[in-house]
Tab-separated table of N, CA and C in Angstrom:
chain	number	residue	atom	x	y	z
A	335	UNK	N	72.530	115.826	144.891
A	335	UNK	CA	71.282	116.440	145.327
A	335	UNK	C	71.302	117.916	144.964
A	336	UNK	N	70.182	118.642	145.014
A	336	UNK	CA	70.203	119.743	144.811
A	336	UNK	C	68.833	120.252	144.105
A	337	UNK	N	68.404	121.258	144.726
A	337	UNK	CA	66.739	122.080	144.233
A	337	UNK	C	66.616	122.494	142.559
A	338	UNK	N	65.593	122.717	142.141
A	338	UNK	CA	65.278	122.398	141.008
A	338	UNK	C	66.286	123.937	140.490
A	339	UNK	N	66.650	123.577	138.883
A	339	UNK	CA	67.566	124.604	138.472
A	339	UNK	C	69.091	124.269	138.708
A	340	UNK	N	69.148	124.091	139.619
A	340	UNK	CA	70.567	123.680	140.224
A	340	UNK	C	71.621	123.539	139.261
A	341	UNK	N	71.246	122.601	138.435
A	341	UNK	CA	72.641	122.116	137.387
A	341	UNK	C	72.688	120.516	137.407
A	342	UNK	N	71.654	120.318	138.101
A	342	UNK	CA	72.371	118.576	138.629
A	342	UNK	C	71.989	117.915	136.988
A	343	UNK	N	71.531	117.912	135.612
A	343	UNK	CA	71.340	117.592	134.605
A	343	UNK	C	72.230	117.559	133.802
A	344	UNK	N	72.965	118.662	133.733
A	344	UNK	CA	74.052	119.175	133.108
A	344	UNK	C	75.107	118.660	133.418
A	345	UNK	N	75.587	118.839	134.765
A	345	UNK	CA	76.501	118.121	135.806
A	345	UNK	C	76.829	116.567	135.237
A	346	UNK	N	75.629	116.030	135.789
A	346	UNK	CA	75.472	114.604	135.479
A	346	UNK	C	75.734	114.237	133.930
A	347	UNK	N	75.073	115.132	132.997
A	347	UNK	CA	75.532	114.430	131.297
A	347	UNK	C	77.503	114.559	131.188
A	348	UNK	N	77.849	115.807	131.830
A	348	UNK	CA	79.204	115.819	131.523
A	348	UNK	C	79.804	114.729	131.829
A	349	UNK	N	79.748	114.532	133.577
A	349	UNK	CA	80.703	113.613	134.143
A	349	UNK	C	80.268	112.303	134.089
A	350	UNK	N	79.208	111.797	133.136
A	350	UNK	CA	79.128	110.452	132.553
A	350	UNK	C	79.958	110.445	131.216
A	351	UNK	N	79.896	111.495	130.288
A	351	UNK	CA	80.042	111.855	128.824
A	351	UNK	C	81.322	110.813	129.014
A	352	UNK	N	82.041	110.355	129.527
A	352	UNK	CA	83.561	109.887	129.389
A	352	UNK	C	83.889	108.784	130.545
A	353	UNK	N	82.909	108.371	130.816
A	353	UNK	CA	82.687	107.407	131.841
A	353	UNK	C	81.606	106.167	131.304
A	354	UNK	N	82.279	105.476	130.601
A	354	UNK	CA	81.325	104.133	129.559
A	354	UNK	C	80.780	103.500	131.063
A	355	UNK	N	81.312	103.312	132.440
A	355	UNK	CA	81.194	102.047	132.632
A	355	UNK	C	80.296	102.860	134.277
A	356	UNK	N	79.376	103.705	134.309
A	356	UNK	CA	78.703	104.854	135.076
A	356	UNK	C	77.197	104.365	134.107
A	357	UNK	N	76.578	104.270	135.578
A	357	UNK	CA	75.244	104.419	135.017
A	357	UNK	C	74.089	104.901	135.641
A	358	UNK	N	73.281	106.305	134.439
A	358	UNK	CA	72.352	107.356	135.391
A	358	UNK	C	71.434	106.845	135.940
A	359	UNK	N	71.296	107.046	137.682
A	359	UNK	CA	69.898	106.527	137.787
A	359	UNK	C	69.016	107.826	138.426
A	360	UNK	N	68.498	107.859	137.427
A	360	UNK	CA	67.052	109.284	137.695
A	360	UNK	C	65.707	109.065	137.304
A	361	UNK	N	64.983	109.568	139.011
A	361	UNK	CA	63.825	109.131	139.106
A	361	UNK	C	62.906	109.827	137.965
A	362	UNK	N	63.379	111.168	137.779
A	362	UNK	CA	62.737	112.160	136.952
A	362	UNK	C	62.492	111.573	135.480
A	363	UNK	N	63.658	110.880	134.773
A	363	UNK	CA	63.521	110.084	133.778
A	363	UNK	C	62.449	108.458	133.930
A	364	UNK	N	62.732	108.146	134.670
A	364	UNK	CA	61.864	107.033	135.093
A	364	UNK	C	60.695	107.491	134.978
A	365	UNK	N	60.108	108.744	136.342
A	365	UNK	CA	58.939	109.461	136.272
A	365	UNK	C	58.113	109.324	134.628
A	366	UNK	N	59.257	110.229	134.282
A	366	UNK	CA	58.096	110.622	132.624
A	366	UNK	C	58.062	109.401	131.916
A	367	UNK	N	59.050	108.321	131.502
A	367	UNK	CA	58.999	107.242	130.829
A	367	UNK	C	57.449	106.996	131.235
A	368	UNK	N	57.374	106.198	132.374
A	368	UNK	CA	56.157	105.754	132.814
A	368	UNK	C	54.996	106.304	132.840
A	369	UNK	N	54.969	107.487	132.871
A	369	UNK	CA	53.574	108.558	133.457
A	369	UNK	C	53.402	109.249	131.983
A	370	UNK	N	54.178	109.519	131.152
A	370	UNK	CA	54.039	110.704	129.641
A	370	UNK	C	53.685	111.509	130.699
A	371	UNK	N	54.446	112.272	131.334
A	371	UNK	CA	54.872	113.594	132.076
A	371	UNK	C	53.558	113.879	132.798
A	372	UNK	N	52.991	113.151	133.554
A	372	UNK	CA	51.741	113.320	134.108
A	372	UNK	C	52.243	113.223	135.740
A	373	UNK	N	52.267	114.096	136.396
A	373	UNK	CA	52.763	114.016	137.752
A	373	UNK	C	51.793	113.380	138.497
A	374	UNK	N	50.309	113.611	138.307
A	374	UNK	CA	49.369	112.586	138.831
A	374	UNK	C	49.619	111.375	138.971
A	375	UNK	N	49.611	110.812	137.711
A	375	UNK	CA	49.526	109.188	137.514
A	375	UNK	C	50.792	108.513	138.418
A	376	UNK	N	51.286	109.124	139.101
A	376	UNK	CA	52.376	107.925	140.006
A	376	UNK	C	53.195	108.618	141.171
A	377	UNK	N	52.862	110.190	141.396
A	377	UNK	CA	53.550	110.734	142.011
A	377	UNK	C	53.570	110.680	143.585
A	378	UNK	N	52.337	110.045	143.928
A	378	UNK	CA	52.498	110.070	145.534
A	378	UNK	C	52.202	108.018	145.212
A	379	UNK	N	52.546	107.083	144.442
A	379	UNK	CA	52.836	106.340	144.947
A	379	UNK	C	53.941	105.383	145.309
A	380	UNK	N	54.918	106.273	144.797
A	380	UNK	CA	56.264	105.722	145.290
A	380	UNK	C	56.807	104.006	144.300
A	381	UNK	N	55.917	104.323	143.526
A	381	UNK	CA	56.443	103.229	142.156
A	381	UNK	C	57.351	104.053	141.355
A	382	UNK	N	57.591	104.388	140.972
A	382	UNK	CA	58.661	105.517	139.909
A	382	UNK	C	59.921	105.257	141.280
A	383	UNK	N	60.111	105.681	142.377
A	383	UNK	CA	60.800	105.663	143.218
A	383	UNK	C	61.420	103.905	143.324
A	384	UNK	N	60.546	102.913	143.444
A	384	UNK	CA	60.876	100.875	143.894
A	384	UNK	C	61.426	100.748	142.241
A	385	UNK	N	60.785	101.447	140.917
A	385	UNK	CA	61.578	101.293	139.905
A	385	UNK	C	62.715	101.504	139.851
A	386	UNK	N	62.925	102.531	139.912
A	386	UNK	CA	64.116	103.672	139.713
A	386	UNK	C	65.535	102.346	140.765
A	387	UNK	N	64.265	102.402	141.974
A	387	UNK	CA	66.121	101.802	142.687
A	387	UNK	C	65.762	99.982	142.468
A	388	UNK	N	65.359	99.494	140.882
A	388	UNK	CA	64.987	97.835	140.551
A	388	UNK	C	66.329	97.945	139.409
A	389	UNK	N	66.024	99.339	138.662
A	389	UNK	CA	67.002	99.152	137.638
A	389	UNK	C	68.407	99.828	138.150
A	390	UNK	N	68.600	100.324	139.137
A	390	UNK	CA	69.930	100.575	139.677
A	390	UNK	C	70.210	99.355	140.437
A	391	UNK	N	69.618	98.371	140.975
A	391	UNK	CA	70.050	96.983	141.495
A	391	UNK	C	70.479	96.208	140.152
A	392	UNK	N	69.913	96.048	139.548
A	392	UNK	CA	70.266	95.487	137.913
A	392	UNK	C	71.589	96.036	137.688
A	393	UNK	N	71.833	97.323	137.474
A	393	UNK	CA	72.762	97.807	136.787
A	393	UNK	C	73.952	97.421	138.041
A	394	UNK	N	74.154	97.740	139.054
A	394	UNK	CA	74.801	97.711	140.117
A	394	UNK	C	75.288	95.882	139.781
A	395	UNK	N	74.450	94.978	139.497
A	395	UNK	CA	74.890	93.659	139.740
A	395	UNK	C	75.787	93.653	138.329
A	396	UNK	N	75.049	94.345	137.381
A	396	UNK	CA	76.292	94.142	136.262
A	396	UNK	C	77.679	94.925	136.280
A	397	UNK	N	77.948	95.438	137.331
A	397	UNK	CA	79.410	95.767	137.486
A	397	UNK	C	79.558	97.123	137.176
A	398	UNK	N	78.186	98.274	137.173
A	398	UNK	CA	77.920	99.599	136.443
A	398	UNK	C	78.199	100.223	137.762
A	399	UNK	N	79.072	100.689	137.994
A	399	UNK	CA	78.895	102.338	138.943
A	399	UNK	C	77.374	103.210	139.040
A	400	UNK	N	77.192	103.737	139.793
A	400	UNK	CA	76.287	104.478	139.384
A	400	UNK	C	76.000	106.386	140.208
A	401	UNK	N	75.311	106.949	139.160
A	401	UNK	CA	75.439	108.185	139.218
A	401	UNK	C	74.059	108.190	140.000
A	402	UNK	N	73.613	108.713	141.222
A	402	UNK	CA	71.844	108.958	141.182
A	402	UNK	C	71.786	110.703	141.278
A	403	UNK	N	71.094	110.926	140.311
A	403	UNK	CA	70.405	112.622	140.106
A	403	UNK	C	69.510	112.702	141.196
A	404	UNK	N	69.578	112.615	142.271
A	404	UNK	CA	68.229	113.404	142.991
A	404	UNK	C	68.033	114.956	143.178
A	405	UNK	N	67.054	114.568	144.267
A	405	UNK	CA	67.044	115.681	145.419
A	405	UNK	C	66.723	114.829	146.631
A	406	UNK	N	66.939	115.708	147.691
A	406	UNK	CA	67.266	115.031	149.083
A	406	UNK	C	65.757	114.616	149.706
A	407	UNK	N	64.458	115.081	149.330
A	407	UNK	CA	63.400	113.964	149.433
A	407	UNK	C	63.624	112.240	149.269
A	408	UNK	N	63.701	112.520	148.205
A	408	UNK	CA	64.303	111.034	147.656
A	408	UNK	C	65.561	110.280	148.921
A	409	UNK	N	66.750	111.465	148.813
A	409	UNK	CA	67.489	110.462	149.245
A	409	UNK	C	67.183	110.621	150.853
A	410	UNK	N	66.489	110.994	151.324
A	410	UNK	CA	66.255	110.849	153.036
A	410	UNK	C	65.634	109.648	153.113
A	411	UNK	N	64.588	109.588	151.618
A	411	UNK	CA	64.166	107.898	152.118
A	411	UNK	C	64.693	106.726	151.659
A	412	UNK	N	65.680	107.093	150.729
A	412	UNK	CA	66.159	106.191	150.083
A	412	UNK	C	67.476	105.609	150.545
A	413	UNK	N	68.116	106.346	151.081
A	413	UNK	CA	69.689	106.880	151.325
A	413	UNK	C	69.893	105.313	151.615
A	414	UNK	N	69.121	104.513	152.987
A	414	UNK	CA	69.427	103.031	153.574
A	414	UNK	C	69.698	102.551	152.565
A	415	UNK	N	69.253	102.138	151.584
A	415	UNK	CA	68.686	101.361	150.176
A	415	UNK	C	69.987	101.599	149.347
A	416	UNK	N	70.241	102.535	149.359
A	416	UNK	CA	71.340	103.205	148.168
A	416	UNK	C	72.491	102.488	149.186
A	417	UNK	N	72.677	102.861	149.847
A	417	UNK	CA	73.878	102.717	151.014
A	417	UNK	C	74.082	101.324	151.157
A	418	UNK	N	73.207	100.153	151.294
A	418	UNK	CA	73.121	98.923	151.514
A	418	UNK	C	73.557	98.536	149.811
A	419	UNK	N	72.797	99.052	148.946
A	419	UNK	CA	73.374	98.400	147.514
A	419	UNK	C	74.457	98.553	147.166
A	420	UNK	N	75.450	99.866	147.798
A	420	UNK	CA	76.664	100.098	147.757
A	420	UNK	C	77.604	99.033	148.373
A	421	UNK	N	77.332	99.088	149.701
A	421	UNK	CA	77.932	97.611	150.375
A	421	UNK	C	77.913	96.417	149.868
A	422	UNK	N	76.707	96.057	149.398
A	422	UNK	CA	76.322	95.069	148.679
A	422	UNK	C	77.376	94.452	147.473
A	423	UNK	N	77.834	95.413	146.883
A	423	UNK	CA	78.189	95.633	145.162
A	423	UNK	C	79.637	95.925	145.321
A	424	UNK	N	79.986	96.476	146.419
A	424	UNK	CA	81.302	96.860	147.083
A	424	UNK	C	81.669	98.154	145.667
A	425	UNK	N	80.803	98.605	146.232
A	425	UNK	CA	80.462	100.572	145.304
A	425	UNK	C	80.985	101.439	146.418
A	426	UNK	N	81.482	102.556	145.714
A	426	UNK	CA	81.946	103.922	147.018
A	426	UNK	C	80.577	104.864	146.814
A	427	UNK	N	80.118	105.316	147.858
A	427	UNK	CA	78.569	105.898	148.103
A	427	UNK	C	79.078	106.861	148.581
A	428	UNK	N	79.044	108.292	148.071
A	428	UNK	CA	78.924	109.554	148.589
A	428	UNK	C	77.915	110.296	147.813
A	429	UNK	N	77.622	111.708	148.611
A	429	UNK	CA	76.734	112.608	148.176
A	429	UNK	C	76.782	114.194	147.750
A	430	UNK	N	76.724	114.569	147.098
A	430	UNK	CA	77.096	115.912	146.909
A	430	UNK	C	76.090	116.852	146.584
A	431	UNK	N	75.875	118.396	147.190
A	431	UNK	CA	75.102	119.090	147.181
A	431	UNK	C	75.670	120.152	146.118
A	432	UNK	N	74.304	120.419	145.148
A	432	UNK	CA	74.543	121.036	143.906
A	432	UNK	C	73.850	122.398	143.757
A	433	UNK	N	73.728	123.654	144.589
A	433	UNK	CA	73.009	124.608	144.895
A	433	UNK	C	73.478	125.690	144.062
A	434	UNK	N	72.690	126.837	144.206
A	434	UNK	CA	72.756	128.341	143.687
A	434	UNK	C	71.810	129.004	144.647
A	435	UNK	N	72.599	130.925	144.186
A	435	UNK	CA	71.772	131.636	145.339
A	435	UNK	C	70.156	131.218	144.797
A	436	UNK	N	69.384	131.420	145.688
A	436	UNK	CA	67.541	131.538	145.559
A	436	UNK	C	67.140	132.062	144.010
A	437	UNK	N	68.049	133.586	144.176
A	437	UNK	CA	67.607	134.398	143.116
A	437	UNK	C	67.969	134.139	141.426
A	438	UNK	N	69.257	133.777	141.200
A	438	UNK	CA	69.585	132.503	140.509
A	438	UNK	C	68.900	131.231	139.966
A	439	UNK	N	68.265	130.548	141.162
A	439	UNK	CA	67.380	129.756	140.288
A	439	UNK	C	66.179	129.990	140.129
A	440	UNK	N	66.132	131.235	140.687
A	440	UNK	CA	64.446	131.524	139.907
A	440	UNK	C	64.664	131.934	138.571
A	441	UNK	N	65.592	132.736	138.435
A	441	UNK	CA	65.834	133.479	136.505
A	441	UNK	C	65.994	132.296	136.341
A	442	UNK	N	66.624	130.738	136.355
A	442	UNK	CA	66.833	129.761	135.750
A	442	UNK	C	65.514	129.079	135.715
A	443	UNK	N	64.932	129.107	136.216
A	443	UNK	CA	63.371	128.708	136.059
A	443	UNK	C	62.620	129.066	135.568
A	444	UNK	N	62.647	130.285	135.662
A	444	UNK	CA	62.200	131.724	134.572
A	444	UNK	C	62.051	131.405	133.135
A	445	UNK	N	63.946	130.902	132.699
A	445	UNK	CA	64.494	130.829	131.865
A	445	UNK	C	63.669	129.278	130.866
A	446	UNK	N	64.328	128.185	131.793
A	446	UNK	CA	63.351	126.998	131.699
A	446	UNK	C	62.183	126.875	130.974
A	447	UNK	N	61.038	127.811	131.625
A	447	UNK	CA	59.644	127.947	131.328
A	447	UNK	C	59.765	128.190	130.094
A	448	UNK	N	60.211	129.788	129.960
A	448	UNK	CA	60.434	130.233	128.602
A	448	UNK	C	60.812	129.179	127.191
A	449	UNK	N	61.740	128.766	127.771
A	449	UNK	CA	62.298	127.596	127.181
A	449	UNK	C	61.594	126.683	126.383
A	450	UNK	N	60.909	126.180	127.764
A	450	UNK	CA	59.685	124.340	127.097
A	450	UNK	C	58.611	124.703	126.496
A	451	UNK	N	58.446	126.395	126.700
A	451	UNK	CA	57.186	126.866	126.098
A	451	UNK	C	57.583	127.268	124.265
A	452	UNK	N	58.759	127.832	124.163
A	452	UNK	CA	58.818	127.922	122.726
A	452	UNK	C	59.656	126.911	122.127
A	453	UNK	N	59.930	125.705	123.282
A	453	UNK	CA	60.597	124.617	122.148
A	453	UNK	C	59.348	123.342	122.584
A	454	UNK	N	58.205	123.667	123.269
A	454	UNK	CA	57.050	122.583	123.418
A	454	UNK	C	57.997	121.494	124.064
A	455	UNK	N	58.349	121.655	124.649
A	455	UNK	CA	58.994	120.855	125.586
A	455	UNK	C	57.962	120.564	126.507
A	456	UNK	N	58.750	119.421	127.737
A	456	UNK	CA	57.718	118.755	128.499
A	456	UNK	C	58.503	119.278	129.925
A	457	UNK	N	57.610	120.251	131.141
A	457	UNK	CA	58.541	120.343	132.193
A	457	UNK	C	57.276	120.294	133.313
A	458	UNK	N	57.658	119.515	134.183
A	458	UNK	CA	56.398	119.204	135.437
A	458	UNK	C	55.721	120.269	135.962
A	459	UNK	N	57.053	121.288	136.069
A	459	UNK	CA	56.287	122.332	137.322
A	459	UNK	C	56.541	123.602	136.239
A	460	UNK	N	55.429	124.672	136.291
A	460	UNK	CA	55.348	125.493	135.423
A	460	UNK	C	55.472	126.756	135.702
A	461	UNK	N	55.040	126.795	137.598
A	461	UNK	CA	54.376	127.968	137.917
A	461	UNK	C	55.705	128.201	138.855
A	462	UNK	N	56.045	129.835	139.516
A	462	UNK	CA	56.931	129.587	140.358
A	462	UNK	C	56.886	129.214	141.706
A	463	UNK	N	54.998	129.130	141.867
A	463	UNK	CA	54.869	128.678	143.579
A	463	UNK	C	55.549	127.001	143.093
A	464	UNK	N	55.342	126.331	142.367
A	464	UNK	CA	55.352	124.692	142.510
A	464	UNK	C	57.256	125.287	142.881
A	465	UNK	N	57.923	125.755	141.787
A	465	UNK	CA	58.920	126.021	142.349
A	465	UNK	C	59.707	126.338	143.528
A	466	UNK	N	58.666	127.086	144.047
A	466	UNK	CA	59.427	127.906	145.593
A	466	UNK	C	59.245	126.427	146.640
A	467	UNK	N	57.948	125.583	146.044
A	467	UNK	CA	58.045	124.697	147.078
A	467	UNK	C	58.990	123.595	146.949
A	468	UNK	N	59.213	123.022	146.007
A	468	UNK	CA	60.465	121.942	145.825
A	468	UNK	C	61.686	122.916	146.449
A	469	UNK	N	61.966	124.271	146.502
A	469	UNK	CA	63.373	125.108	146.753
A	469	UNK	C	62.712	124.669	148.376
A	470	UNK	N	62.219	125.062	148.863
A	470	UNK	CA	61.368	124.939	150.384
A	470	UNK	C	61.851	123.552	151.077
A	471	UNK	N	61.300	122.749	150.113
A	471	UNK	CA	61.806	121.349	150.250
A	471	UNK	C	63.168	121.154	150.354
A	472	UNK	N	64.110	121.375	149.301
A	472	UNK	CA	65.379	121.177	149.010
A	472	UNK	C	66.363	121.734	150.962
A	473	UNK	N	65.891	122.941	150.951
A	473	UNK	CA	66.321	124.084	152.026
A	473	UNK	C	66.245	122.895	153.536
A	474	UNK	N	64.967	122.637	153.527
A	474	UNK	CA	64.432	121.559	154.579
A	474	UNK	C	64.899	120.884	155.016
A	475	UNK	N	65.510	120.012	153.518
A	475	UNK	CA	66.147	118.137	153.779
A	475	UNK	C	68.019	118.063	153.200
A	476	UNK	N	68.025	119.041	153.247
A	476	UNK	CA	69.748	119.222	152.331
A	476	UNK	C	70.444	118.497	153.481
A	477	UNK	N	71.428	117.535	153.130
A	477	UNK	CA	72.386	117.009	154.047
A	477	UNK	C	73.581	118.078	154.089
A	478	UNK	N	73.918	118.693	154.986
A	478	UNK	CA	74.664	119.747	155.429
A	478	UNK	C	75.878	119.606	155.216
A	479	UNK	N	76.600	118.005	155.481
A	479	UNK	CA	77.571	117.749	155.697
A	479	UNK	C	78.093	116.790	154.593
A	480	UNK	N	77.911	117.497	153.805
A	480	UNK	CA	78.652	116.567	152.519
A	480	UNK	C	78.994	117.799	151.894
A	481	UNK	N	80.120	117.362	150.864
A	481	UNK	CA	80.204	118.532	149.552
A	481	UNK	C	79.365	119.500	148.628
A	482	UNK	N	79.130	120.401	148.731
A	482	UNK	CA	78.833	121.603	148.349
A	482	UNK	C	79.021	122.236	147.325
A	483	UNK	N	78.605	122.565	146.200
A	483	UNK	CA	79.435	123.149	144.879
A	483	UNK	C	78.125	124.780	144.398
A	484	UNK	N	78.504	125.552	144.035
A	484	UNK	CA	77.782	126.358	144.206
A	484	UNK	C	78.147	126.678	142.471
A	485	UNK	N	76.746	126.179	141.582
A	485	UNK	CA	76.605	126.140	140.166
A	485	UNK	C	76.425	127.300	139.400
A	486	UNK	N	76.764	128.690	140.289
A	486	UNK	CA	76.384	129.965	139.870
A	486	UNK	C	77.988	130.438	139.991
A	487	UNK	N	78.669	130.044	140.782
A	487	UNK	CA	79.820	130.432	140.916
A	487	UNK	C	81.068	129.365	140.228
A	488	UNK	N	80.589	128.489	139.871
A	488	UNK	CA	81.654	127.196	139.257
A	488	UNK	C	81.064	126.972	137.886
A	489	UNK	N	82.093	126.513	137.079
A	489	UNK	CA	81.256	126.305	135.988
A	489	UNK	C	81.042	124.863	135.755
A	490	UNK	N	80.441	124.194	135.163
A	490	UNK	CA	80.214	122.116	134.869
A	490	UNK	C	80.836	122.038	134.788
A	491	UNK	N	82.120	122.443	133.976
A	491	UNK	CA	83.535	121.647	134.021
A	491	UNK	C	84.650	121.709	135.278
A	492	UNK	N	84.382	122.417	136.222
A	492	UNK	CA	84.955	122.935	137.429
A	492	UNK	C	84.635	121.711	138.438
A	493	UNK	N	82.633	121.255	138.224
A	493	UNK	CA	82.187	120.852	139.435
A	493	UNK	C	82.388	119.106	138.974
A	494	UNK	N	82.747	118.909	137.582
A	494	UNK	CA	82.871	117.558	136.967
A	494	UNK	C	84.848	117.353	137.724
A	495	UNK	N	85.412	118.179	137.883
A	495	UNK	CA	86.612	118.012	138.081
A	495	UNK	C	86.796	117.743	139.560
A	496	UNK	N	85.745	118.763	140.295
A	496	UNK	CA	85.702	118.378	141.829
A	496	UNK	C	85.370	116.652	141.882
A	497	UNK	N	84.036	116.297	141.380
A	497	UNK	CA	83.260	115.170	141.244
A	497	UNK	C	84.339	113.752	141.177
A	498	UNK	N	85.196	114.594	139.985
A	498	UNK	CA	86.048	113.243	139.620
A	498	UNK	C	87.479	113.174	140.863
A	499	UNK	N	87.715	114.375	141.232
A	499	UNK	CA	88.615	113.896	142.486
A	499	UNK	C	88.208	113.577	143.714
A	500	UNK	N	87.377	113.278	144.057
A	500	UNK	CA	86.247	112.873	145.023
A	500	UNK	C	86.685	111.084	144.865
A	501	UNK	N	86.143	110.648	143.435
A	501	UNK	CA	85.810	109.698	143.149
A	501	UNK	C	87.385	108.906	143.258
A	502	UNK	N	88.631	109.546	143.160
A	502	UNK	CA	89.776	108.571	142.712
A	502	UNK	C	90.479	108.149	144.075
């Protein structure tokens, strides 16, 4: 989990990069597949969300581990679901929080914008209010009591090393 900027993208490509038998499940990818990056077309109906956890039941029955990219919206409603497919599959289910200071991910958002704008890239939220409110959000619903990695002060290969001793 973790507010937009965070690292959780980066994070996640490393500590799959070497893990054949891990598989990503992100709503955000789901999102755009389905919608061509239209936050309208599916965002308050919670289909991108019954997808997202149809093809992690799939993958889960074929013997795939799995990675989920959220943020803690998602997993407050999802968490039962995830938690039960874990049992289910006889999977180890933990959660980890992927943060930076405030000020941090705004230059990274900053940065971002800049970014999708001179490589025409595709990014949902453009402006920094949509931003401050997913950070608003994130601040809100963060599970307190799980692991913590602070992506301004660690580098991906630091928080892939935490990740993987977690996991053994």
């Amino acid at each position: 989990n973790g507010p937009m900027c965070s690292g959780k993208t980066l994070v996640a490509d490393l500590f799959l990069k070497n893990k054949p038998n891990c598989f990503r499940v992100s709503v955000d990818k789901i999102k755009w597949l389905i919608s061509d990056y239209s936050l309208e077309k599916y965002g308050q109906t919670g289909v991108t969300h019954r997808i997202t956890f149809k093809l992690a039941t799939a993958a889960a029955a074929e013997g795939l581990s799995l990675v989920i990219e959220s943020n803690p919206r998602l997993m407050v409603s999802w968490r039962p679901q995830y938690t039960a497919l874990a049992k289910k599959y006889q999977l180890n289910f933990f959660e980890v929080n992927l943060e930076a200071p405030h000020e941090v991910l705004k230059q990274r958002f900053v940065e971002r914008v800049a970014r999708a704008e001179r490589e025409r890239g595709h990014i949902s939220i453009k402006d920094e209010a949509g931003m401050e409110a997913r950070y608003d959000a994130y601040i809100s619903l963060r599970n307190p009591n799980v692991p913590t990695f602070d992506s301004s002060l660690m580098s991906t290969e630091e928080i892939v090393s935490k990740l993987d001793s977690l996991i053994d």
